[in-house]
XYZ file of C-alpha atoms in Angstrom:
610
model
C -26.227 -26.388 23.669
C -27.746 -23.372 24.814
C -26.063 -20.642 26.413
C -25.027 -21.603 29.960
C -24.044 -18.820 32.964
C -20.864 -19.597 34.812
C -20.149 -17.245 36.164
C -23.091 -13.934 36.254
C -22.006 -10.280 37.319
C -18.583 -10.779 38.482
C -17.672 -7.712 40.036
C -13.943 -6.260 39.161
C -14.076 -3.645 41.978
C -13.265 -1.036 39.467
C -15.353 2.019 38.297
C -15.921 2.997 34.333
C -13.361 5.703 34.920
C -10.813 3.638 35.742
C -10.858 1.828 32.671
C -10.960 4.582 30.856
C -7.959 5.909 31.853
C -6.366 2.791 29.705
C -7.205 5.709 26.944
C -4.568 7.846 28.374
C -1.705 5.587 28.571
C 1.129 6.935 26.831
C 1.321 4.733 24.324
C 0.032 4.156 20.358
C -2.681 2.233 18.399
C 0.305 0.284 16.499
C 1.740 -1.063 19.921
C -1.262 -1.632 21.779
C -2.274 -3.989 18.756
C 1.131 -5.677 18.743
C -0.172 -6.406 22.475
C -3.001 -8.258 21.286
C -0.778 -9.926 18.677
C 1.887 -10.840 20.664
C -0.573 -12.451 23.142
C -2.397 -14.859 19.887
C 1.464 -15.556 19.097
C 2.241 -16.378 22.766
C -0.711 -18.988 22.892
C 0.345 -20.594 20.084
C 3.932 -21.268 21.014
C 2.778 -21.708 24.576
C 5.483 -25.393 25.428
C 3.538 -27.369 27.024
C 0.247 -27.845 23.561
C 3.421 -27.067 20.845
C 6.716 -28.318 22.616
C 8.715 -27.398 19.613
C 7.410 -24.141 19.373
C 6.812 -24.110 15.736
C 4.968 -20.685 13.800
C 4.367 -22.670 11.466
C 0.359 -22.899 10.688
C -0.440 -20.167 12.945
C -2.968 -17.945 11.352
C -4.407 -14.435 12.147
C -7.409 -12.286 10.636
C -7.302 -8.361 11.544
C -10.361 -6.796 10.341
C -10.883 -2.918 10.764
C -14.466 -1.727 9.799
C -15.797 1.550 9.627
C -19.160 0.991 8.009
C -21.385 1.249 11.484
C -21.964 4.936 12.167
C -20.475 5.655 15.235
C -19.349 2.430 15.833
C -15.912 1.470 13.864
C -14.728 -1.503 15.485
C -11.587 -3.700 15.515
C -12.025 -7.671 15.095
C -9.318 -9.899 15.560
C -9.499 -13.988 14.844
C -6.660 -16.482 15.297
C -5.940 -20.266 15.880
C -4.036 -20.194 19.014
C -4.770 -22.411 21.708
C -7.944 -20.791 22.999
C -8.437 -19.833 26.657
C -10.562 -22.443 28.723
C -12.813 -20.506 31.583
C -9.968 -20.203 34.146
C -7.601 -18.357 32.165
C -10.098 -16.186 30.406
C -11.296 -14.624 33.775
C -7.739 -14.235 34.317
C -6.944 -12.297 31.653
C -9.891 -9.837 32.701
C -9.063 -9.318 36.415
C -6.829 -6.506 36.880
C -3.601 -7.863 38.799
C -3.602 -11.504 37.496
C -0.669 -13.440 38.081
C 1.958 -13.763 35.077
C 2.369 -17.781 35.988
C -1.283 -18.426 35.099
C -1.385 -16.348 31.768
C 1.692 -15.478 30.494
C 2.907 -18.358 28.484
C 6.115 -17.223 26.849
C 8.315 -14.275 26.701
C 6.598 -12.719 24.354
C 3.896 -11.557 27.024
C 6.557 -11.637 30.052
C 6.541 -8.054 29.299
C 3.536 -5.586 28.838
C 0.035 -4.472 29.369
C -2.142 -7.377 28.761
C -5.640 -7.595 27.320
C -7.562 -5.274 29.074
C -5.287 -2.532 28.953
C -4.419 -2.891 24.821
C -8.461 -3.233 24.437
C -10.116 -0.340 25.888
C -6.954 1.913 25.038
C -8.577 1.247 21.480
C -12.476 1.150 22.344
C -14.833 1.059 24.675
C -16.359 -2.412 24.085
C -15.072 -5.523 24.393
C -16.289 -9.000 23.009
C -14.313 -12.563 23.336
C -15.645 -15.703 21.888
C -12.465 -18.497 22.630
C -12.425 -22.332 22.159
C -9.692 -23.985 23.848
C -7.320 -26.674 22.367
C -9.162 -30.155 22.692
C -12.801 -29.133 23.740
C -15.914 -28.320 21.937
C -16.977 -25.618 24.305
C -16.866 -21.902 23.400
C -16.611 -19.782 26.306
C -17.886 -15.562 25.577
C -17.659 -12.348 27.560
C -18.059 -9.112 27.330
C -17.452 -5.853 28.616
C -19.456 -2.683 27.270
C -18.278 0.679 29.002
C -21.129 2.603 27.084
C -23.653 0.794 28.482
C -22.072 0.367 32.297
C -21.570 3.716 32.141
C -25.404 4.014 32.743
C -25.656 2.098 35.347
C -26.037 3.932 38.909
C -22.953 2.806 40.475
C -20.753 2.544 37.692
C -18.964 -0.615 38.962
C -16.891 -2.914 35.700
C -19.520 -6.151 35.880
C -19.013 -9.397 33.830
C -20.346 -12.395 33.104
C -19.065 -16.134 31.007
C -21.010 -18.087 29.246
C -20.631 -21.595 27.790
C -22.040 -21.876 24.261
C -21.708 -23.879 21.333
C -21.279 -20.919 19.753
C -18.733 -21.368 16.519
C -15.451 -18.711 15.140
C -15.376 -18.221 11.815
C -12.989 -16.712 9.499
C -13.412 -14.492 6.682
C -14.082 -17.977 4.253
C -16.368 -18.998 6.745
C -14.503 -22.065 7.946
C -14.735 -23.280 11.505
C -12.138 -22.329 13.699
C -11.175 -25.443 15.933
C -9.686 -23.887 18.650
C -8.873 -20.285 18.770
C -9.738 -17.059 19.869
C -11.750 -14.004 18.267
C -11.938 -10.585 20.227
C -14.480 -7.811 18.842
C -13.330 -4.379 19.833
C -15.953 -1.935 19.468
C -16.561 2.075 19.631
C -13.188 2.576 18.742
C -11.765 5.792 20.106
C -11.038 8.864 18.202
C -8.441 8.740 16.010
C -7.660 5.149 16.964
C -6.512 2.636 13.630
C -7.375 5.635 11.424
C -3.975 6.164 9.739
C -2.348 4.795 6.679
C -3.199 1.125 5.818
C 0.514 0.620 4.063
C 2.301 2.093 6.556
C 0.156 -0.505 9.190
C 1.472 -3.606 6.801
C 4.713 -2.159 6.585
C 5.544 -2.234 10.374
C 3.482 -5.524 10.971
C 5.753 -7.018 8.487
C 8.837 -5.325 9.967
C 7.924 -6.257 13.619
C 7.147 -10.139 13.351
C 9.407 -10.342 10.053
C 10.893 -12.797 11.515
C 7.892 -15.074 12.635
C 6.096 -14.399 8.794
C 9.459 -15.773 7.671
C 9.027 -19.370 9.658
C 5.444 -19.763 8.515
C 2.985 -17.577 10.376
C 0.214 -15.586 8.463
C -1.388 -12.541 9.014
C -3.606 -11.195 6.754
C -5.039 -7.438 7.385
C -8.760 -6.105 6.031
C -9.979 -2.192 6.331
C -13.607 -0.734 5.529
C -16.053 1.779 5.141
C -18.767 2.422 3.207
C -17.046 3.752 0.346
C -14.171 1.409 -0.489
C -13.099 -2.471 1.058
C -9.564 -3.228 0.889
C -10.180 -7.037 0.965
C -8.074 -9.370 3.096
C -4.252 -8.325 2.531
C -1.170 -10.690 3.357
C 0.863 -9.259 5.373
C 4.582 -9.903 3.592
C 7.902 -9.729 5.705
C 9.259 -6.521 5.493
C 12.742 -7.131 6.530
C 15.428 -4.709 4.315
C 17.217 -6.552 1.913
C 21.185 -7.027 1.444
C 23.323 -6.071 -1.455
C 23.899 -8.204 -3.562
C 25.752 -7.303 -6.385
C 24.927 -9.821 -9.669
C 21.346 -8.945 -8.262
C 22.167 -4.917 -8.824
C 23.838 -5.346 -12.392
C 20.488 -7.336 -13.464
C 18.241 -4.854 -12.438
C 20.498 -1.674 -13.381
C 20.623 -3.527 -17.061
C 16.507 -3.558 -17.214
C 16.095 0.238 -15.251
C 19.119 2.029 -16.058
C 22.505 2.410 -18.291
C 25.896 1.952 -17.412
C 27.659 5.172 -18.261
C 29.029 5.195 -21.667
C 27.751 1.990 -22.024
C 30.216 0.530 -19.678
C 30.092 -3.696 -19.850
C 29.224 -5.286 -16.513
C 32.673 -6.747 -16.452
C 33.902 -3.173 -16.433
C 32.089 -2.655 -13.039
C 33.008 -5.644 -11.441
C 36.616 -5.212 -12.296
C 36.733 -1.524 -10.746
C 34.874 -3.228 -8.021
C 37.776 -5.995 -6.947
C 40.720 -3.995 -8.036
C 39.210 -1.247 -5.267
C 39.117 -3.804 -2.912
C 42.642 -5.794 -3.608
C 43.767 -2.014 -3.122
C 42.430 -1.973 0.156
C 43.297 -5.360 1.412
C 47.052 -4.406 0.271
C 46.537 -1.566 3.117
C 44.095 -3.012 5.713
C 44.729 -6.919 5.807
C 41.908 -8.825 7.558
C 39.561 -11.350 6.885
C 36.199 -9.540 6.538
C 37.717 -7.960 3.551
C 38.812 -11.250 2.296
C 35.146 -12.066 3.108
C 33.491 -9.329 1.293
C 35.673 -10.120 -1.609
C 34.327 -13.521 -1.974
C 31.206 -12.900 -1.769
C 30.986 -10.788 -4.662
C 32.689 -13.392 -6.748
C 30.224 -15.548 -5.330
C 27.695 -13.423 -5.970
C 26.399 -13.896 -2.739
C 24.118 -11.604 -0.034
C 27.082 -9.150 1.486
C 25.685 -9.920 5.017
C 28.035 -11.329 7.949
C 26.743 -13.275 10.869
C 27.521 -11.894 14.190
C 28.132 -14.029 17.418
C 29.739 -12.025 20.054
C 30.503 -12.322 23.855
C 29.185 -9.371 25.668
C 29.457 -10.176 28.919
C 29.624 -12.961 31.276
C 29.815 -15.490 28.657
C 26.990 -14.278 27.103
C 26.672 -14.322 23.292
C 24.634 -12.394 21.104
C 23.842 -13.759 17.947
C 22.911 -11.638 14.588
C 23.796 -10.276 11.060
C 25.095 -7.017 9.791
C 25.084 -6.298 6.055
C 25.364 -4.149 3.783
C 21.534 -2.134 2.564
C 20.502 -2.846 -1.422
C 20.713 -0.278 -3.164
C 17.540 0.744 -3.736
C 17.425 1.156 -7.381
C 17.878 -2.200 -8.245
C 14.760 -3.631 -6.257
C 11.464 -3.570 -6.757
C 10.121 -2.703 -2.863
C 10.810 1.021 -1.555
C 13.289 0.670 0.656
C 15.968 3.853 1.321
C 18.959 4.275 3.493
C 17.025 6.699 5.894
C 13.521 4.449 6.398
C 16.169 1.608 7.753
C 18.711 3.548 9.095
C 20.326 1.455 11.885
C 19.901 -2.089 13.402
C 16.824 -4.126 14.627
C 16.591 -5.313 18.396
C 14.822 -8.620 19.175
C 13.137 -10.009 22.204
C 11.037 -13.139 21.608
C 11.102 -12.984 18.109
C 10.161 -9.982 17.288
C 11.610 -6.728 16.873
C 11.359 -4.368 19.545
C 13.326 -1.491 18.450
C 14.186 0.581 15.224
C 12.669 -0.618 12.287
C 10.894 1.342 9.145
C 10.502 4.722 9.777
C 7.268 6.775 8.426
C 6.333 10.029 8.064
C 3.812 10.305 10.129
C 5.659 8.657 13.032
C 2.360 6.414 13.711
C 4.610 3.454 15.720
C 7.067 5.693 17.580
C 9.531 3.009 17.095
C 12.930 4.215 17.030
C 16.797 2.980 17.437
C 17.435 3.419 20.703
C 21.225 2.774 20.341
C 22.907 6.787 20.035
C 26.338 4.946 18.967
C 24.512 3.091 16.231
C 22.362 5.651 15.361
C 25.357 8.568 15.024
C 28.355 6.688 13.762
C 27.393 3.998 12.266
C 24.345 4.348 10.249
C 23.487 7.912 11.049
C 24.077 10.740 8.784
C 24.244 11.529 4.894
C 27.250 9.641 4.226
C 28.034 6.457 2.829
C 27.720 4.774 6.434
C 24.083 4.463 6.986
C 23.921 1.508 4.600
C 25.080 -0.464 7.788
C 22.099 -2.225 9.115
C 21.605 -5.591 10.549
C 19.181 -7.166 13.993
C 20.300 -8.875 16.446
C 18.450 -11.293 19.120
C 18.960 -9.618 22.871
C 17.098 -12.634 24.645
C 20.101 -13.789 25.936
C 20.558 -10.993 27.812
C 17.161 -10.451 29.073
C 16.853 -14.336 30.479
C 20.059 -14.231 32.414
C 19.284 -13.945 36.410
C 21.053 -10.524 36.396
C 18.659 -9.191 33.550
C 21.381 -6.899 31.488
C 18.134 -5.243 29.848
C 14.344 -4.194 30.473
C 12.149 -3.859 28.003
C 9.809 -1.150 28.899
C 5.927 -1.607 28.720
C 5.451 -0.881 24.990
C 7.774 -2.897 24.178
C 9.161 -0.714 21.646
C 12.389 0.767 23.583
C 15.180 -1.064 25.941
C 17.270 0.504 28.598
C 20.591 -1.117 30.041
C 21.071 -2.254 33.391
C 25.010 -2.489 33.067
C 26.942 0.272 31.637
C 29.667 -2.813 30.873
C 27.103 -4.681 28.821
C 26.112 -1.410 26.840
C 29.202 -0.549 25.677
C 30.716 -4.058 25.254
C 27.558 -4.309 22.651
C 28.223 -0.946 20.492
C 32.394 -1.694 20.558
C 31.796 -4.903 19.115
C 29.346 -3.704 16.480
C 31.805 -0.925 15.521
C 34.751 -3.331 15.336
C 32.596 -5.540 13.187
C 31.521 -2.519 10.930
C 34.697 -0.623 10.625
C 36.306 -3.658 9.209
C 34.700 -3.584 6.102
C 33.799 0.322 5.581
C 36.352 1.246 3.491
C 34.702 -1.852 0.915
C 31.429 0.222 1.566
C 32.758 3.072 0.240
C 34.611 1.399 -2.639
C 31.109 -0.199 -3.308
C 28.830 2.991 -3.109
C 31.126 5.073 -5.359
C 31.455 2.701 -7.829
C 27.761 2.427 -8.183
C 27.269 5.749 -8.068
C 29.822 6.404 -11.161
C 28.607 3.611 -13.235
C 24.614 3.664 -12.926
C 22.234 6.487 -14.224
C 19.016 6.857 -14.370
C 17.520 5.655 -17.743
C 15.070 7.429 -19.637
C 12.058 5.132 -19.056
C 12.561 5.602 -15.570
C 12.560 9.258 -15.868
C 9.202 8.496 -17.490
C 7.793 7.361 -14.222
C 9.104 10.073 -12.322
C 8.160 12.855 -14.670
C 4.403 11.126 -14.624
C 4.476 10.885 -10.747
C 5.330 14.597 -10.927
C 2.631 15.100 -12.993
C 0.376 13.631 -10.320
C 2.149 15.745 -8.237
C 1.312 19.362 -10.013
C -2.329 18.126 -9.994
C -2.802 20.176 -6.675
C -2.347 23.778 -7.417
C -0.842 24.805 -3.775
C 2.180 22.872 -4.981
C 3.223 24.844 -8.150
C 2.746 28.749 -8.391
C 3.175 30.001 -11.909
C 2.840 33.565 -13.365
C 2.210 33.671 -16.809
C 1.271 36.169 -20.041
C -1.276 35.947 -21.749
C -1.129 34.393 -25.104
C -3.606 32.551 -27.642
C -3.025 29.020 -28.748
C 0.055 27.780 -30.020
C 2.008 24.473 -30.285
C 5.555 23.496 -28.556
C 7.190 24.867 -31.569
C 6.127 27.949 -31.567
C 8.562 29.324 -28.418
C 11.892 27.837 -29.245
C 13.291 29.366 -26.224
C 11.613 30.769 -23.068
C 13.436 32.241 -19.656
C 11.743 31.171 -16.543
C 12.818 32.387 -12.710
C 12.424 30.107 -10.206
C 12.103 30.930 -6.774
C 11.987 28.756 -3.952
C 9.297 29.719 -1.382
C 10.623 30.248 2.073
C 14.230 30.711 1.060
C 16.815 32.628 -0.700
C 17.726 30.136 -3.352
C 17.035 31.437 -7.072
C 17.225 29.854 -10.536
C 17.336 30.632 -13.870
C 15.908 28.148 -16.117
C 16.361 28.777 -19.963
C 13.579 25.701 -21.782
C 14.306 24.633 -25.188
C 12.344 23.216 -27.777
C 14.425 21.386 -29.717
C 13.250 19.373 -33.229
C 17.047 18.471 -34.474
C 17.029 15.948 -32.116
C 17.301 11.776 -33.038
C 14.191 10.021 -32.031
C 15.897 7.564 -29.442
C 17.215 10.329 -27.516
C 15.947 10.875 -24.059
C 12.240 12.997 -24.252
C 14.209 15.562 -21.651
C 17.345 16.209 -20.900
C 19.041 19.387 -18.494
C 22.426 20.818 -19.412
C 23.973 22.812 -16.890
C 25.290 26.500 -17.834
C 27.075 27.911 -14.928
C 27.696 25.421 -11.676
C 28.259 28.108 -9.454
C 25.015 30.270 -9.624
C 22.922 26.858 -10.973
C 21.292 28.237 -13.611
C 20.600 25.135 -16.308
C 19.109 24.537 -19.436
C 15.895 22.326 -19.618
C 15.987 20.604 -23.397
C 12.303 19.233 -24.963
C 13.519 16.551 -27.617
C 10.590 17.317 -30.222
C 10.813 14.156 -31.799
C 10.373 12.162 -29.335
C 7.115 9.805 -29.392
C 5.880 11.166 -25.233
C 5.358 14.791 -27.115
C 3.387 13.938 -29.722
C 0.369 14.687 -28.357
C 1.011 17.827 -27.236
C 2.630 18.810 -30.487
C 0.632 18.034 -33.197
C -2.600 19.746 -31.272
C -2.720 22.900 -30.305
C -2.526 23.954 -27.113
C -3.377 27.243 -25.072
C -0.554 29.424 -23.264
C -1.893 28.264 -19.836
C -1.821 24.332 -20.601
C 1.625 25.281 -22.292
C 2.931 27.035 -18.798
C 1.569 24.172 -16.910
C 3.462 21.426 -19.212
C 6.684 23.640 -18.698
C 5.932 23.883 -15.175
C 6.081 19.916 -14.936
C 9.070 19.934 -16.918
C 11.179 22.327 -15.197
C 10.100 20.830 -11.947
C 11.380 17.245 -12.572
C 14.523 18.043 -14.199
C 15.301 20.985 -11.864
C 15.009 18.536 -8.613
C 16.827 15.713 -10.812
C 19.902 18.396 -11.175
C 19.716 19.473 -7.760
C 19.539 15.632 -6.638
C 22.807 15.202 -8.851
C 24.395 18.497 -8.116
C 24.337 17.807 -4.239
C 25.387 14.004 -5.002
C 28.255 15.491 -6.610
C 29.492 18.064 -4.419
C 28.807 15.997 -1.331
C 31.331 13.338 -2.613
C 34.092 15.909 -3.097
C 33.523 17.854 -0.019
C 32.197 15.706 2.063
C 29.772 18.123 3.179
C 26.730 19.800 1.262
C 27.302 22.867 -0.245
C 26.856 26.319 2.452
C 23.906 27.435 0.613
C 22.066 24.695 1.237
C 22.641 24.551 4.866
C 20.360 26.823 6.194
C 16.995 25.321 4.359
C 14.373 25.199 6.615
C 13.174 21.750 6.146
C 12.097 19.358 9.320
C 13.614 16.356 8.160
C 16.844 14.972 7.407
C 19.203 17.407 5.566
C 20.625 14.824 2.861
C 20.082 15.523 -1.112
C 17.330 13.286 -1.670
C 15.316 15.177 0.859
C 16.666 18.660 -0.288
C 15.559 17.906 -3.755
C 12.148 16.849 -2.697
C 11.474 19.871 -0.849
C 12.635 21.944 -3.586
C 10.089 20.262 -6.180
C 7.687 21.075 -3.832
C 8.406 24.943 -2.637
C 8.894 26.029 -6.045
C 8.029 29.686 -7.610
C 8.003 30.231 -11.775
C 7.807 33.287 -13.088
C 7.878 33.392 -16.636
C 11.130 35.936 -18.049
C 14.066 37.228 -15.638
């Protein structure tokens, strides 16, 4: 079949400016993709091809290249039910109607096609087969070259074509849609990869979890991730038979404590609390630790007008005893969902590329908020209910990425019931945290991978300022003992660091150790176990007084941040509150140890003697 016009030059009555101002809509590259996303989704539940509204076999290919000079470009390829010619010029006229093209309530809400597309690039390609036929319908919409034209006026034209979609293995696409965004804008899809899959697989966890796939490819002329699969990335609930594994392969119990030690402490702590505070989550939470089950709790609440909201909260693994990062800050709070998919909080990153945030101050402040023991609280919970009711409790605003409340009532009813549900079982979070805490340390093949991450690390020299002497070659051995001062750049917080080289030592002992010699002014000793098989190297060749510095730099680094990391641990537990000279650090992110320690390792002065 050769290409066939149906419809030639259709004029959209709007200039090349005004789609360009889609550029300038508040909004980011993560969400305006989720817009094209949720739209492939949307066709593929639509009820009246897929009356049960199954995921299951829906497939997506997201391919970002950036091997065109001056032309990276965005193409996207799914199986959804294809658009036949009516509802593809639709979805290109400003100002359609929602009854024509928006099939679910995924796309009830947002900016649509046109919008999501040039807010990305400035070209536009769509090659769609619909459910049943063997006609491909294409369009396109190029604002570079319209914008040569004399009157500047958006033009399109549809063809019919027996034109085929591929995917990436070269199989036919029987129905489907691809869209080829082109002359990406500046900036636009240009940040990290990971943190991309990360969010994909936080936002439509849910929908990866019933079956859909989404796999994710990003090039240039230098490197070609190949297609990745895009994995749920829901956070994971405690569970504690899980953690004593996993502590057993990565880390020691203190004093080489049996696990039936732990899991006594464990449930006579919590028989000590049920004794005071009688209810039946703790009963609950009890069980499922003999049961070794997930601590997670379904939630099924009225909130108003005999409206239920259905959910989980639980209880966040602790991250040492899995094998995806996950911490108590990057999933601090609870998930919303509308349609599936989440539409507020979620993993945070550093850069902030999705903007997605908890938009819930109650949740965010007292329940999972903070440094304390509280913000292992996290759960989702579907909202739907509340948006399909005729009185509409909630709007979801245009990014879908925040909610606001249309009844004060329904608001609070929400957050009360979540504290109830959480304060029920936070004193067994407590009991739980501390007695991991007291019973699990780091083990000295994990110290291995942190001290060779630091090493990484120290590679860049703006990290690590060191003063030395000048000396000529010499082993370990030769400096039994050396006084370093280390100052941290940017505030008043001083060490003394006395390293040891020690060759008394048994062979299984840890490689490096830190004992600390006065708490209060936290000075500490930084102990090099000669005999240990990592220093071999290093000690049997000789070495010059710079690569020695450097290796002592490394050391004092990792075990200095380690003690800090311990030493605020420690004092926070007793106080409840860090310690006053830490306070004042000027650091932009979250003032809890972990992040204290990591700034520290990273501001850090040596100057070799006092």
């Amino acid at each position: 079949m050769d290409k066939i016009i149906l419809k030639n030059d259709q004029e959209m009555k709007m200039r090349v400016e005004n789609f360009e101002q889609y550029a300038k809509f508040p909004s980011t590259d993560f969400l305006m993709l989720c817009e094209l996303i949720d739209n492939s989704i949307s066709s593929y539940l639509d009820s009246y091809i897929n009356p049960g509204k199954s995921i299951k076999g829906f497939k997506m290919e997201l391919i970002i290249d950036r091997t065109i000079s001056g032309n990276p470009n965005l193409t996207i390829t799914d199986n959804s039910n294809g658009m036949d010619e009516f509802t593809l010029e639709k979805a290109l006229i400003l100002g359609n109607s929602v009854d024509t093209v928006k099939t679910t309530e995924l796309n009830v809400h947002g900016v649509g096609l046109k919008q999501s597309s040039f807010f990305l690039g400035r070209k536009i390609e769509i090659k769609t087969i619909p459910r049943g036929s063997k006609v491909t319908y294409e369009t396109e919409i190029n604002l570079k070259e319209l914008s040569k034209s004399e009157d500047q006026i958006i033009r399109y034209s549809i063809y019919r074509t027996a034109g085929k979609i591929l995917n990436h293995e070269n199989e036919n696409i029987i129905n489907g849609t691809q869209i080829k965004i082109s002359f990406l804008r500046a900036r636009r899809l240009s940040g990290s990869l990971d943190v991309l899959i990360q969010n994909l697989g936080w936002k439509y966890g849910q929908y990866i979890d019933m079956g859909a796939e989404i796999k994710i490819k990003w090039k240039n002329n230098e490197k070609d991730s190949g297609f990745i699969k895009v994995l749920s990335c829901l956070p994971k609930a405690e569970n504690i038979s899980r953690w004593i594994e996993s502590n057993q392969k990565k880390a020691v119990f203190i004093k080489n404590s049996k696990t039936t030690d732990f899991l006594k402490k464990i449930k006579s702590d919590i028989e000590n609390i049920s004794k005071k505070e009688n209810n039946e989550m703790i009963k609950s939470f009890y069980d499922k630790i003999i049961k070794e089950s997930d601590l997670i709790w379904d939630f099924n609440e009225e909130i108003i007008d005999g409206i239920r909201i259905i959910g989980q909260i639980g209880i966040l693994a602790d991250p040492r005893s899995l094998d995806v990062k996950q911490t108590y800050v990057k999933y601090n709070g609870f998930s919303l969902y509308q349609a599936g998919r989440a539409v507020a909080c979620g993993p945070n990153d550093k850069t902030n590329e999705t903007k997605t945030y908890n938009p819930n101050k109650l949740i965010q402040d007292d329940i999972s908020g903070g440094t304390n023991h509280k913000r292992r609280w996290f759960g989702w919970f579907d909202l739907d209910p509340l948006f399909k009711d005729k009185e509409k409790y909630l709007q979801l605003d245009t990014n879908k990425r925040n909610i606001s409340w249309n009844s004060n009532i329904a608001q609070t009813n929400f957050d009360a019931a979540i504290r109830k549900m959480a304060s029920k079982l936070d004193s067994c979070l407590m009991a739980i945290t501390n007695a991991q805490n007291i019973f699990c340390k780091v083990s000295s093949s994990a110290k291995k991978e942190q001290i060779q991450d630091l090493v990484k690390t120290s590679a860049n020299p703006n990290n690590l300022i060191m003063e030395t002497n000048r000396l000529g070659s010499l082993s370990l051995d030769d400096m039994e003992e050396t006084l370093y001062t280390v100052k941290i750049e940017g505030e008043n917080l001083n060490f003394k660091i006395n390293l040891k080289n020690m060759n008394n030592l048994p062979k299984e002992d840890d490689f490096i150790t830190y004992e600390s010699e006065n708490s209060e002014d936290l000075d500490l000793s930084v102990i090099l176990n000669l005999n240990h098989d990592l220093w071999k190297p290093i000690v049997t060749d000789e070495i010059n007084s710079a690569s020695l510095f450097s290796f002592h730099k490394i050391c004092i680094t990792f075990c200095l941040s380690q003690y800090i990391f311990d030493y605020l641990n420690n004092e926070f537990n007793k106080e409840k509150e860090l310690p006053p000279r830490f306070r004042d650090m000027k650091i932009f992110r979250n003032k809890t140890y972990t992040d204290i320690a990591c700034v520290i390792a990273n501001r850090i002065s040596i100057t070799n003697g006092k």
